[in-house]
DNA sequence: GTGGTCTAGACCACA
DNA sequence: GTGGTCTAGACCACG
């Protein structure tokens, strides 16, 4: 799977698309703890995007605890550390899921189709790793 | 279930929260085809939100085909009509789902927890209705 | 062809749909000069529409010179009388046509398709009658 | 050809006139895919119209898929993508065309005149471009 | 009464 | 700089 899924006219802000790309890559194992992300300038050149936008995305990732940046060395995938209380994280997940499911209904997807796509997606994500790996 | 889940400081634009509220209510059967939504002014009073903001949400809902508005009459839940191609709607759902799952991983949810919450949520949505009902 | 093409949730105001129905019927010969329209109450019952809305449409038709109403007798298709200057009517037609054609392009219709639909539609309209008929 | 055909007292809402202006300009090739529209504020100044009104028109254009807007960047003519089913788009075109033709009859235009104006107008529209161009 | 349009002006988010 | 959101308030069009 490709890491960078960035499409400026998509509607989602470009910096958010970068944030999502990294989070998806980490959550699916495409990026592992300790892996180094490209430098801001490098990535800006590759994706043809303003470096300020990349820098903003990286700042957001660090604020969320997904990455850590070490001066002069670069940005790295961080050890996963859970900060949110159990009920709070369930609440957030449920809310996000409900929006997605409501959209699915309005898009005209059937329940079996949704179930199938969910199962398929779920397989690609690594839930119980992160705290053990390097 | 309550229909209106609106919390201005939430970060998500208020009008989008209203849009989501209605889509969720329709998708879960809390609102049925032909049902009349509260009037713009009425809802504005109830939620303590500027009427223009409500009107904007209703316009967005109409543009998405979720409702129809009639001057002098009100705003109604529309017949559900599927317009998007099958592959396109799968693509959209998959993308949205992946973001939600990536967030779940980073929130520290476990796979069984996610599965359980998904199953529970799925039960509340009505996938195969809409084209027949009143 | 059916005369009354009225669909409240269509977006076009209901009274305007009635006006268009009558103008279309007259222009295609479905209604002829001197023909009597249904009474306001009769039509309101038939179309399940507020009588005020019908009355408003009939007022608009009379203002445009399409119909004449005779007290106690009803509303009748009027002798066609042209009031607009030649250049003005060409200007109006051109403007309306351009909007329709622009929409056709954005809808994805092809030029031959448009040409064909135009030719087919044109055949159904009676341009050079009206001043002669009873 | 001038792009902006906006006349506030015309009866048609100002924002709709702007929408039509852009659609016409794109459909006739006056604006090409990827072209940047004037900024909201710039156009507001030029047309002496409230920026919110311009913004509303641009939002409507985006909802119809004619343009894409990017925060911080501007509003651009979108790749043309056909979403509506073939029969549906024919139905819509036919309905709009019939209203225009009925009006033409009532305006007193002759059939040859209508035909001539149609042929002339048709030449100015680009039906089969859009998916390939820059 | 209903929704729709337009203006004016503040403030935010993004590139 | 760009577009987006929200408020406040006037006025219009429709049923």
Short mmCIF file of N, CA, C and O in Angstrom, two decimals, chain A residues 1-7 12 14-28 30-31 37 43 47 61 66, chain B residues 99 102 106:
data_model
loop_
_atom_site.label_atom_id
_atom_site.label_comp_id
_atom_site.label_asym_id
_atom_site.label_seq_id
_atom_site.Cartn_x
_atom_site.Cartn_y
_atom_site.Cartn_z
N UNK A 1 0.85 -1.21 0.00
CA UNK A 1 0.00 0.00 0.00
C UNK A 1 0.88 1.25 0.00
O UNK A 1 1.90 1.31 0.65
N UNK A 2 0.42 2.21 -0.75
CA UNK A 2 1.16 3.47 -0.82
C UNK A 2 0.91 4.27 0.45
O UNK A 2 -0.17 4.20 1.06
N UNK A 3 1.92 4.96 0.92
CA UNK A 3 1.76 5.75 2.14
C UNK A 3 1.02 7.05 1.89
O UNK A 3 0.04 7.36 2.55
N UNK A 4 1.49 7.79 0.90
CA UNK A 4 0.99 9.17 0.73
C UNK A 4 -0.21 9.22 -0.17
O UNK A 4 -0.12 9.01 -1.38
N UNK A 5 -1.36 9.47 0.42
CA UNK A 5 -2.58 9.60 -0.35
C UNK A 5 -3.02 11.05 -0.24
O UNK A 5 -3.80 11.41 0.64
N UNK A 6 -2.50 11.86 -1.13
CA UNK A 6 -2.72 13.30 -1.04
C UNK A 6 -3.24 13.81 -2.36
O UNK A 6 -2.65 13.60 -3.40
N UNK A 7 -4.40 14.49 -2.28
CA UNK A 7 -5.04 15.00 -3.49
C UNK A 7 -5.63 16.38 -3.17
O UNK A 7 -6.73 16.48 -2.63
N UNK A 12 -10.75 17.69 1.73
CA UNK A 12 -10.05 17.62 3.02
C UNK A 12 -8.78 18.46 2.90
O UNK A 12 -8.06 18.37 1.90
N UNK A 14 -5.14 19.77 2.81
CA UNK A 14 -3.95 19.00 2.43
C UNK A 14 -3.19 18.53 3.65
O UNK A 14 -2.76 17.37 3.73
N UNK A 15 -3.01 19.42 4.63
CA UNK A 15 -2.22 19.02 5.81
C UNK A 15 -2.89 17.85 6.54
O UNK A 15 -2.24 16.94 7.04
N UNK A 16 -4.24 17.85 6.54
CA UNK A 16 -4.97 16.77 7.21
C UNK A 16 -4.81 15.47 6.44
O UNK A 16 -4.76 14.38 7.02
N UNK A 17 -4.74 15.57 5.13
CA UNK A 17 -4.54 14.36 4.32
C UNK A 17 -3.19 13.73 4.63
O UNK A 17 -3.05 12.51 4.64
N UNK A 18 -2.20 14.59 4.88
CA UNK A 18 -0.88 14.07 5.23
C UNK A 18 -0.92 13.40 6.60
O UNK A 18 -0.39 12.31 6.79
N UNK A 19 -1.57 14.06 7.53
CA UNK A 19 -1.72 13.48 8.87
C UNK A 19 -2.38 12.10 8.77
O UNK A 19 -1.90 11.12 9.33
N UNK A 20 -3.47 12.04 8.02
CA UNK A 20 -4.16 10.76 7.87
C UNK A 20 -3.29 9.72 7.20
O UNK A 20 -3.31 8.54 7.56
N UNK A 21 -2.54 10.14 6.21
CA UNK A 21 -1.66 9.19 5.52
C UNK A 21 -0.69 8.54 6.50
O UNK A 21 -0.51 7.31 6.50
N UNK A 22 -0.10 9.37 7.35
CA UNK A 22 0.88 8.83 8.30
C UNK A 22 0.19 7.93 9.32
O UNK A 22 0.66 6.82 9.62
N UNK A 23 -0.93 8.38 9.83
CA UNK A 23 -1.62 7.57 10.84
C UNK A 23 -2.07 6.23 10.25
O UNK A 23 -1.98 5.19 10.90
N UNK A 24 -2.54 6.27 9.02
CA UNK A 24 -2.96 5.03 8.37
C UNK A 24 -1.75 4.11 8.17
O UNK A 24 -1.81 2.91 8.46
N UNK A 25 -0.65 4.70 7.73
CA UNK A 25 0.54 3.89 7.49
C UNK A 25 1.05 3.25 8.77
O UNK A 25 1.46 2.08 8.79
N UNK A 26 1.00 4.00 9.85
CA UNK A 26 1.45 3.45 11.13
C UNK A 26 0.47 2.37 11.61
O UNK A 26 0.88 1.29 12.06
N UNK A 27 -0.80 2.66 11.46
CA UNK A 27 -1.82 1.73 11.99
C UNK A 27 -1.87 0.44 11.18
O UNK A 27 -2.33 -0.59 11.69
N UNK A 28 -1.44 0.48 9.94
CA UNK A 28 -1.46 -0.73 9.13
C UNK A 28 -0.11 -1.43 9.11
O UNK A 28 0.04 -2.46 8.45
N UNK A 30 2.59 -0.29 7.80
CA UNK A 30 3.44 0.14 6.68
C UNK A 30 4.60 0.98 7.18
O UNK A 30 5.69 0.96 6.62
N UNK A 31 4.36 1.72 8.25
CA UNK A 31 5.44 2.42 8.96
C UNK A 31 5.51 1.82 10.36
O UNK A 31 4.49 1.59 10.99
N UNK A 37 10.48 9.42 9.00
CA UNK A 37 9.71 10.00 7.90
C UNK A 37 10.65 10.81 7.01
O UNK A 37 11.72 11.22 7.46
N UNK A 43 9.81 15.72 1.26
CA UNK A 43 8.42 15.35 1.01
C UNK A 43 7.70 16.44 0.22
O UNK A 43 6.88 16.15 -0.66
N UNK A 47 5.78 15.49 -3.16
CA UNK A 47 4.32 15.61 -3.32
C UNK A 47 3.91 16.91 -4.01
O UNK A 47 2.72 17.14 -4.23
N UNK A 61 1.03 15.86 13.90
CA UNK A 61 1.33 14.47 14.23
C UNK A 61 2.08 14.38 15.55
O UNK A 61 1.81 13.49 16.37
N UNK A 66 1.88 10.79 17.59
CA UNK A 66 2.14 9.75 16.59
C UNK A 66 3.61 9.72 16.22
O UNK A 66 4.18 8.67 15.95
N UNK B 99 -9.90 5.92 7.74
CA UNK B 99 -9.53 7.00 8.66
C UNK B 99 -10.01 6.71 10.06
O UNK B 99 -9.29 6.89 11.04
N UNK B 102 -7.91 3.90 11.54
CA UNK B 102 -6.56 4.36 11.90
C UNK B 102 -6.62 5.14 13.21
O UNK B 102 -5.79 4.96 14.10
N UNK B 106 -4.81 4.39 16.92
CA UNK B 106 -4.01 5.37 17.65
C UNK B 106 -4.65 5.76 18.98
O UNK B 106 -3.98 6.24 19.89
#
